[in-house]
CSV table of C-alpha atoms and ligand atoms in Angstrom, one decimal:
chain,number,residue,atom,x,y,z
A,1195,UNK,CA,120.4,163.1,165.6
A,1196,UNK,CA,120.9,162.1,161.9
A,1197,UNK,CA,123.1,159.3,163.2
A,1198,UNK,CA,120.3,158.0,165.4
A,1199,UNK,CA,117.8,158.0,162.5
A,1200,UNK,CA,120.3,156.2,160.3
A,1201,UNK,CA,120.9,153.6,163.0
A,1202,UNK,CA,117.2,153.1,163.5
A,1203,UNK,CA,116.6,152.6,159.8
A,1204,UNK,CA,119.4,150.0,159.5
A,1205,UNK,CA,118.1,148.2,162.6
A,1206,UNK,CA,114.6,148.1,161.1
A,1207,UNK,CA,115.9,146.9,157.8
A,1208,UNK,CA,118.0,144.1,159.5
A,1209,UNK,CA,115.0,143.0,161.5
A,1210,UNK,CA,112.8,142.9,158.4
A,1211,UNK,CA,115.5,141.0,156.5
A,1212,UNK,CA,115.8,138.5,159.4
A,1213,UNK,CA,112.1,137.8,159.6
A,1214,UNK,CA,111.9,137.5,155.8
A,1215,UNK,CA,114.8,135.1,155.6
A,1216,UNK,CA,113.3,133.0,158.4
A,1217,UNK,CA,110.1,132.7,156.5
A,1218,UNK,CA,111.9,131.8,153.2
A,1219,UNK,CA,113.9,129.2,155.0
A,1220,UNK,CA,110.8,127.7,156.6
A,1221,UNK,CA,109.1,127.6,153.2
A,1222,UNK,CA,112.1,126.0,151.6
A,1223,UNK,CA,112.2,123.4,154.3
A,1224,UNK,CA,108.5,122.7,153.7
A,1225,UNK,CA,109.2,122.3,150.0
A,1226,UNK,CA,112.2,120.1,150.5
A,1227,UNK,CA,110.3,117.8,152.7
A,1228,UNK,CA,107.2,117.6,150.7
A,1229,UNK,CA,106.4,114.0,149.5
A,1230,UNK,CA,107.0,115.2,145.9
A,1231,UNK,CA,110.6,116.3,146.6
A,1232,UNK,CA,111.3,113.3,148.8
A,1233,UNK,CA,110.1,111.2,145.9
A,1234,UNK,CA,112.5,113.0,143.5
A,1235,UNK,CA,115.3,112.6,146.0
A,1236,UNK,CA,114.6,108.8,146.3
A,1237,UNK,CA,114.4,108.6,142.5
A,1238,UNK,CA,117.9,110.2,142.1
A,1239,UNK,CA,119.2,107.9,144.8
A,1240,UNK,CA,117.9,104.9,142.8
A,1241,UNK,CA,115.5,103.9,145.6
A,1242,UNK,CA,112.5,103.1,143.5
A,1243,UNK,CA,110.4,101.7,146.5
A,1244,UNK,CA,110.9,105.0,148.3
A,1245,UNK,CA,110.2,107.0,145.2
A,1246,UNK,CA,106.9,105.1,144.6
A,1247,UNK,CA,105.8,105.6,148.2
A,1248,UNK,CA,106.5,109.4,148.3
A,1249,UNK,CA,105.2,110.1,144.8
A,1250,UNK,CA,102.0,108.1,145.6
A,1251,UNK,CA,101.6,110.3,148.7
A,1252,UNK,CA,102.3,113.4,146.6
A,1253,UNK,CA,99.5,112.7,144.1
A,1254,UNK,CA,97.1,111.9,147.0
A,1255,UNK,CA,97.9,115.3,148.6
A,1256,UNK,CA,97.6,117.1,145.3
A,1257,UNK,CA,95.9,115.2,142.5
A,1258,UNK,CA,96.9,118.0,140.1
A,1259,UNK,CA,100.6,117.3,140.4
A,1260,UNK,CA,101.0,115.9,136.9
A,1261,UNK,CA,104.8,115.5,137.1
A,1262,UNK,CA,104.5,113.2,140.1
A,1263,UNK,CA,102.1,111.0,138.1
A,1264,UNK,CA,104.3,111.0,135.1
A,1265,UNK,CA,107.4,109.9,137.1
A,1266,UNK,CA,105.4,107.4,139.1
A,1267,UNK,CA,104.3,105.8,135.8
A,1268,UNK,CA,107.9,105.8,134.5
A,1269,UNK,CA,109.2,104.0,137.6
A,1270,UNK,CA,106.5,101.4,137.3
A,1271,UNK,CA,107.5,100.8,133.7
A,1272,UNK,CA,111.1,100.4,134.6
A,1273,UNK,CA,110.1,97.9,137.2
A,1274,UNK,CA,108.2,95.9,134.6
A,1275,UNK,CA,104.8,97.0,135.6
A,1276,UNK,CA,104.0,98.1,132.1
A,1277,UNK,CA,100.2,97.9,132.3
A,1278,UNK,CA,100.0,100.1,135.3
A,1279,UNK,CA,102.4,102.6,133.8
A,1280,UNK,CA,100.4,102.7,130.5
A,1281,UNK,CA,97.2,103.2,132.4
A,1282,UNK,CA,98.6,106.2,134.5
A,1283,UNK,CA,100.0,108.0,131.4
A,1284,UNK,CA,97.0,107.3,129.3
A,1285,UNK,CA,94.6,108.7,132.0
A,1286,UNK,CA,96.7,111.9,132.3
A,1287,UNK,CA,96.3,112.5,128.5
A,1288,UNK,CA,92.6,111.9,128.5
A,1289,UNK,CA,91.6,113.9,131.5
A,1290,UNK,CA,93.5,117.1,131.7
A,1291,UNK,CA,94.0,120.4,130.0
A,1292,UNK,CA,97.8,120.6,129.9
A,1293,UNK,CA,100.5,122.9,128.6
A,1294,UNK,CA,102.0,121.6,125.4
A,1295,UNK,CA,105.4,120.9,127.0
A,1296,UNK,CA,103.8,118.8,129.7
A,1297,UNK,CA,101.6,117.0,127.3
A,1298,UNK,CA,104.6,116.1,125.2
A,1299,UNK,CA,106.4,114.6,128.2
A,1300,UNK,CA,103.4,112.4,128.9
A,1301,UNK,CA,103.2,111.3,125.2
A,1302,UNK,CA,106.9,110.3,125.3
A,1303,UNK,CA,106.4,108.4,128.5
A,1304,UNK,CA,103.4,106.6,127.1
A,1305,UNK,CA,105.3,105.8,124.0
A,1306,UNK,CA,108.0,104.2,126.1
A,1307,UNK,CA,105.4,102.1,128.0
A,1308,UNK,CA,104.0,100.9,124.7
A,1309,UNK,CA,107.4,100.1,123.4
A,1310,UNK,CA,108.1,98.0,126.5
A,1311,UNK,CA,104.9,96.1,125.6
A,1312,UNK,CA,106.1,95.7,122.0
A,1313,UNK,CA,103.1,97.6,120.7
A,1314,UNK,CA,105.0,99.3,117.9
A,1315,UNK,CA,102.1,100.7,115.8
A,1316,UNK,CA,100.7,102.3,119.0
A,1317,UNK,CA,104.1,103.8,119.7
A,1318,UNK,CA,104.3,105.4,116.3
A,1319,UNK,CA,100.7,106.6,116.5
A,1320,UNK,CA,101.4,108.5,119.7
A,1321,UNK,CA,104.8,109.9,118.6
A,1322,UNK,CA,103.1,111.3,115.5
A,1323,UNK,CA,100.9,113.5,117.7
A,1324,UNK,CA,103.9,115.3,119.1
A,1325,UNK,CA,104.6,118.9,117.9
A,1326,UNK,CA,107.0,119.0,115.0
A,1327,UNK,CA,109.9,120.4,117.0
A,1328,UNK,CA,109.6,117.5,119.5
A,1329,UNK,CA,109.4,114.9,116.7
A,1330,UNK,CA,112.8,115.9,115.4
A,1331,UNK,CA,114.4,115.6,118.9
A,1332,UNK,CA,117.1,112.9,118.6
A,1333,UNK,CA,115.6,110.8,121.4
A,1334,UNK,CA,112.2,110.8,119.8
A,1335,UNK,CA,113.7,110.0,116.4
A,1336,UNK,CA,115.5,107.1,118.0
A,1337,UNK,CA,112.3,105.8,119.4
A,1338,UNK,CA,110.5,106.3,116.1
A,1339,UNK,CA,113.2,104.5,114.1
A,1340,UNK,CA,113.3,101.6,116.5
A,1341,UNK,CA,109.5,101.3,116.4
A,1342,UNK,CA,109.6,101.2,112.6
A,1343,UNK,CA,112.4,98.7,112.7
A,1344,UNK,CA,110.5,96.4,115.1
A,1345,UNK,CA,107.3,96.8,113.2
A,1346,UNK,CA,109.1,95.6,110.1
A,1347,UNK,CA,108.8,98.8,108.2
A,1348,UNK,CA,112.4,99.0,107.0
A,1349,UNK,CA,112.1,101.9,104.6
A,1350,UNK,CA,110.6,104.2,107.2
A,1351,UNK,CA,113.2,103.0,109.7
A,1352,UNK,CA,116.0,103.9,107.2
A,1353,UNK,CA,114.4,107.3,106.7
A,1354,UNK,CA,114.2,108.0,110.5
A,1355,UNK,CA,117.8,106.9,110.9
A,1356,UNK,CA,118.8,109.5,108.3
A,1357,UNK,CA,116.9,112.2,110.1
A,1358,UNK,CA,118.5,111.1,113.3
A,1359,UNK,CA,122.0,111.5,111.9
A,1360,UNK,CA,121.0,114.9,110.5
A,1361,UNK,CA,119.6,116.0,113.8
A,1362,UNK,CA,123.0,115.7,115.4
A,1363,UNK,CA,122.8,112.1,116.4
A,1364,UNK,CA,123.2,110.6,119.8
A,1365,UNK,CA,126.5,109.0,120.6
A,1366,UNK,CA,127.2,105.6,119.1
A,1367,UNK,CA,124.6,105.7,116.3
A,1368,UNK,CA,126.0,103.9,113.3
A,1369,UNK,CA,126.8,105.4,109.9
A,1370,UNK,CA,124.1,105.1,107.2
A,1371,UNK,CA,125.8,102.1,105.5
A,1372,UNK,CA,126.2,100.2,108.7
A,1373,UNK,CA,122.5,100.8,109.4
A,1374,UNK,CA,121.6,99.5,106.0
A,1375,UNK,CA,123.6,96.4,106.6
A,1376,UNK,CA,121.7,96.0,109.9
A,1377,UNK,CA,118.4,96.3,108.1
A,1378,UNK,CA,119.7,93.7,105.6
A,1379,UNK,CA,120.2,91.3,108.5
A,1380,UNK,CA,116.6,92.0,109.8
A,1381,UNK,CA,115.3,91.3,106.3
A,1382,UNK,CA,117.4,88.1,106.0
A,1383,UNK,CA,116.1,86.8,109.3
A,1384,UNK,CA,112.6,87.4,108.1
A,1385,UNK,CA,113.3,85.4,105.0
A,1386,UNK,CA,113.3,88.4,102.7
A,1387,UNK,CA,116.4,87.4,100.8
A,1388,UNK,CA,116.0,89.9,98.0
A,1389,UNK,CA,115.8,92.9,100.3
A,1390,UNK,CA,118.6,91.5,102.4
A,1391,UNK,CA,120.8,91.2,99.4
A,1392,UNK,CA,120.1,94.8,98.2
A,1393,UNK,CA,120.9,96.2,101.7
A,1394,UNK,CA,124.1,94.2,102.1
A,1395,UNK,CA,125.3,95.1,98.6
A,1396,UNK,CA,124.6,98.8,99.2
A,1397,UNK,CA,126.4,98.6,102.5
A,1398,UNK,CA,129.6,97.1,101.2
A,1399,UNK,CA,129.6,99.4,98.2
A,1400,UNK,CA,129.5,102.5,100.4
A,1401,UNK,CA,131.8,101.1,103.0
A,1402,UNK,CA,133.9,98.1,102.1
A,1403,UNK,CA,134.6,97.8,105.9
A,1404,UNK,CA,131.1,96.5,106.6
A,1405,UNK,CA,132.7,93.1,107.1
A,1406,UNK,CA,129.8,91.1,108.4
A,1407,UNK,CA,127.7,92.0,105.3
A,1408,UNK,CA,130.1,89.8,103.3
A,1409,UNK,CA,129.4,86.9,105.5
A,1410,UNK,CA,125.7,87.1,104.9
A,1411,UNK,CA,126.1,87.9,101.2
A,1412,UNK,CA,128.0,84.7,100.9
A,1413,UNK,CA,125.2,82.8,102.8
A,1414,UNK,CA,122.6,84.2,100.4
A,1415,UNK,CA,124.7,83.1,97.5
A,1416,UNK,CA,124.9,79.6,99.0
A,1417,UNK,CA,121.1,79.6,99.2
A,1418,UNK,CA,121.0,80.5,95.5
A,1419,UNK,CA,123.3,77.5,94.9
A,1420,UNK,CA,126.1,79.7,93.7
A,1421,UNK,CA,129.1,78.5,95.7
A,1422,UNK,CA,131.6,80.3,93.5
A,1423,UNK,CA,130.1,83.7,94.3
A,1424,UNK,CA,129.8,82.8,98.0
A,1425,UNK,CA,133.5,82.0,98.1
A,1426,UNK,CA,134.3,85.3,96.3
A,1427,UNK,CA,132.4,87.3,99.0
A,1428,UNK,CA,134.0,85.4,101.9
A,1429,UNK,CA,137.5,85.9,100.3
A,1430,UNK,CA,136.8,89.7,100.2
A,1431,UNK,CA,136.1,89.6,103.9
A,1432,UNK,CA,139.4,87.8,104.5
A,1433,UNK,CA,141.4,90.3,102.4
A,1434,UNK,CA,139.6,93.4,103.8
A,1435,UNK,CA,139.2,92.4,107.4
A,1436,UNK,CA,141.7,89.6,108.2
A,1437,UNK,CA,140.8,89.9,111.9
A,1438,UNK,CA,137.3,88.7,111.1
A,1439,UNK,CA,138.5,85.9,108.8
A,1440,UNK,CA,137.6,83.2,111.3
A,1441,UNK,CA,133.9,84.0,110.7
A,1442,UNK,CA,134.1,82.4,107.3
A,1443,UNK,CA,136.6,79.6,107.7
A,1444,UNK,CA,134.0,76.9,108.3
A,1445,UNK,CA,131.8,78.3,105.5
A,1446,UNK,CA,134.8,78.3,103.1
A,1447,UNK,CA,135.9,74.8,103.9
A,1448,UNK,CA,132.4,73.5,103.2
A,1449,UNK,CA,132.1,75.5,100.0
A,1450,UNK,CA,135.5,74.4,98.7
A,1451,UNK,CA,134.7,70.9,99.6
A,1452,UNK,CA,131.5,71.1,97.5
A,1453,UNK,CA,133.3,72.8,94.6
A,1454,UNK,CA,135.9,70.0,94.8
A,1455,UNK,CA,138.8,72.4,95.4
A,1456,UNK,CA,139.7,71.6,99.0
A,1457,UNK,CA,143.4,72.3,98.4
A,1458,UNK,CA,142.6,76.0,98.0
A,1459,UNK,CA,141.6,76.1,101.6
A,1460,UNK,CA,145.0,75.0,102.7
A,1461,UNK,CA,146.5,77.8,100.7
A,1462,UNK,CA,144.3,80.4,102.4
A,1463,UNK,CA,145.3,79.2,105.8
A,1464,UNK,CA,149.0,79.2,104.9
A,1465,UNK,CA,148.7,82.7,103.6
A,1466,UNK,CA,147.0,84.0,106.7
A,1467,UNK,CA,149.4,82.3,109.0
A,1468,UNK,CA,152.3,83.7,107.0
A,1469,UNK,CA,150.9,87.3,107.4
A,1470,UNK,CA,149.7,86.9,111.0
A,1471,UNK,CA,151.6,84.1,112.7
A,1472,UNK,CA,149.5,84.4,115.9
A,1473,UNK,CA,146.1,84.1,114.2
A,1474,UNK,CA,144.8,81.2,116.3
A,1475,UNK,CA,141.8,80.5,114.0
A,1476,UNK,CA,144.0,80.3,110.9
A,1477,UNK,CA,146.5,78.1,112.8
A,1478,UNK,CA,143.8,75.6,113.9
A,1479,UNK,CA,142.4,75.7,110.4
A,1480,UNK,CA,145.8,74.9,108.9
A,1481,UNK,CA,146.3,72.2,111.4
A,1482,UNK,CA,143.0,70.6,110.5
A,1483,UNK,CA,143.9,70.6,106.8
A,1484,UNK,CA,147.3,69.0,107.5
A,1485,UNK,CA,145.7,66.3,109.5
A,1486,UNK,CA,143.2,65.6,106.7
A,1487,UNK,CA,146.2,65.3,104.3
A,1488,UNK,CA,147.7,62.7,106.6
A,1489,UNK,CA,150.5,65.0,107.8
A,1490,UNK,CA,149.7,64.3,111.5
A,1491,UNK,CA,153.0,65.4,113.1
A,1492,UNK,CA,152.9,68.7,111.1
A,1493,UNK,CA,149.3,69.1,112.1
A,1494,UNK,CA,150.2,68.7,115.8
A,1495,UNK,CA,153.1,71.1,115.5
A,1496,UNK,CA,150.8,73.8,114.1
A,1497,UNK,CA,148.2,73.0,116.8
A,1498,UNK,CA,150.8,73.4,119.5
A,1499,UNK,CA,151.7,76.8,117.9
A,1500,UNK,CA,148.0,77.7,118.2
A,1501,UNK,CA,148.0,76.8,121.9
A,1502,UNK,CA,150.8,79.4,122.5
A,1503,UNK,CA,148.6,82.2,121.2
A,1504,UNK,CA,145.1,81.1,122.1
A,1505,UNK,CA,143.1,83.5,124.2
A,1506,UNK,CA,140.2,82.5,126.4
A,1507,UNK,CA,138.6,80.6,123.5
A,1508,UNK,CA,141.1,77.7,123.9
A,1509,UNK,CA,140.7,76.9,120.3
A,1510,UNK,CA,144.3,75.7,120.0
A,1511,UNK,CA,143.9,73.3,122.9
A,1512,UNK,CA,140.7,71.9,121.5
A,1513,UNK,CA,142.3,71.3,118.1
A,1514,UNK,CA,145.4,69.7,119.7
A,1515,UNK,CA,143.3,67.3,121.8
A,1516,UNK,CA,141.0,66.4,119.0
A,1517,UNK,CA,143.9,65.4,116.7
A,1518,UNK,CA,145.6,63.4,119.4
A,1519,UNK,CA,142.4,61.6,120.2
A,1520,UNK,CA,141.8,60.7,116.6
A,1521,UNK,CA,145.2,59.2,116.3
A,1522,UNK,CA,144.9,57.2,119.5
A,1523,UNK,CA,147.6,59.2,121.3
A,1524,UNK,CA,145.5,59.2,124.5
A,1525,UNK,CA,148.2,59.9,127.0
A,1526,UNK,CA,149.3,63.1,125.3
A,1527,UNK,CA,145.6,64.0,124.8
A,1528,UNK,CA,145.0,63.6,128.6
A,1529,UNK,CA,148.0,65.8,129.4
A,1530,UNK,CA,146.7,68.5,127.0
A,1531,UNK,CA,143.2,68.2,128.5
A,1532,UNK,CA,144.7,68.7,132.0
A,1533,UNK,CA,146.3,72.0,131.2
A,1534,UNK,CA,143.2,73.1,129.3
A,1535,UNK,CA,141.0,72.4,132.4
A,1536,UNK,CA,143.4,74.3,134.7
A,1537,UNK,CA,143.1,77.3,132.3
A,1538,UNK,CA,139.4,77.0,131.9
A,1539,UNK,CA,138.8,77.3,135.7
A,1540,UNK,CA,139.4,81.0,135.6
A,1541,UNK,CA,138.6,81.8,132.0
A,1542,UNK,CA,135.0,81.5,130.9
A,1543,UNK,CA,134.2,83.9,128.2
A,1544,UNK,CA,131.3,84.0,125.8
A,1545,UNK,CA,130.4,86.8,123.4
A,1546,UNK,CA,128.3,89.2,125.4
A,1547,UNK,CA,126.8,92.6,124.8
A,1548,UNK,CA,129.1,95.3,126.2
A,1549,UNK,CA,126.1,97.2,127.6
A,1550,UNK,CA,123.6,94.7,129.0
A,1551,UNK,CA,125.9,91.6,129.2
A,1552,UNK,CA,123.3,89.4,127.5
A,1553,UNK,CA,124.8,86.6,125.5
A,1554,UNK,CA,125.0,87.5,121.8
A,1555,UNK,CA,123.3,85.1,119.5
A,1556,UNK,CA,125.0,84.9,116.1
A,1557,UNK,CA,127.0,87.8,114.6
A,1558,UNK,CA,125.1,91.1,114.2
A,1559,UNK,CA,125.3,94.8,114.5
A,1560,UNK,CA,122.9,95.3,117.3
A,1561,UNK,CA,122.1,93.5,120.6
A,1562,UNK,CA,118.7,91.9,120.5
A,1563,UNK,CA,118.1,92.5,124.2
A,1564,UNK,CA,119.0,96.2,124.8
A,1565,UNK,CA,119.5,97.3,121.2
A,1566,UNK,CA,123.0,98.7,121.9
A,1567,UNK,CA,125.2,98.8,118.8
A,1568,UNK,CA,127.7,96.1,118.8
A,1569,UNK,CA,129.6,96.1,115.5
A,1570,UNK,CA,131.8,93.1,116.1
A,1571,UNK,CA,133.4,93.1,112.6
B,2275,LIG,ZN1,122.6,94.5,125.1
């Protein structure tokens, strides 16, 4: 008898479990196939058209689905529809009573919209309304710093960068001295030479490896009509970062020419070639000097040496052809041009940003398009 009762209890339990499980499965299926979840799936799959369609349906079905609105706005921003994105996020903030966490998410999304529109002061204003803990989140600090940077408030940008490094920075964020050098370049581009100089000097003092800063310190010295000091800065770049020496060759040639000490330049090239015989830029420089001195055959020999080591820049070939042309050796020039063209067909390289592939304009620490850090020297 006891056995029958136990069996009945087990059977009832199993039946109960079965019905319950079926209900749960049905509910789960309903959730999985709701427009909101279909929208999230499409978002993950990178199908922004599908995501917009489902999320729009989701907010139609349930106008209180704040997350669907937030995500819809984010997709629109990423598609370049910044105005619509801003409108959606702004309306969410105005109308609803929201939990703090949700409100913060909306504020961050709105800040990104405003950043896309280049409205930096508005970005800063909104980020300042976040709770303190959120404001020290590295991603928020990055946004804050970049907004100050773009608004031209360099002191606040430097402060935010320090906080960012303290907060356990995101990967790839530069050391404080490199950031200072970067700020120096921003000041330099704006014509604020005094500030630029101070930043560059501080950068090279803290880290003599901030190579590019020497380039610009020299440029500032030239503006101040102090060619000797310019040369001193550029020579420090050559001695501390020989790989970047080519950045200042042209500048040095011009400066030595003005000082009237053109022979010094030859010595610099000879020294560099002696220590790194495959330095194409130094070889072409030396070849140029030799030609100017009238030693054409020696100039050609060095240019041919450069050809052996040249990468996709074809600097050696260019030099060789130019010297041959200037000395009416057209047949040889044509031959050199032919091999150059054959090589050019499959090598076309310009300096581009490693992240967004935009062409890099001038030498800097940061890509102007996507703001990735690209310390080239
Ligand atoms: Zn980029």
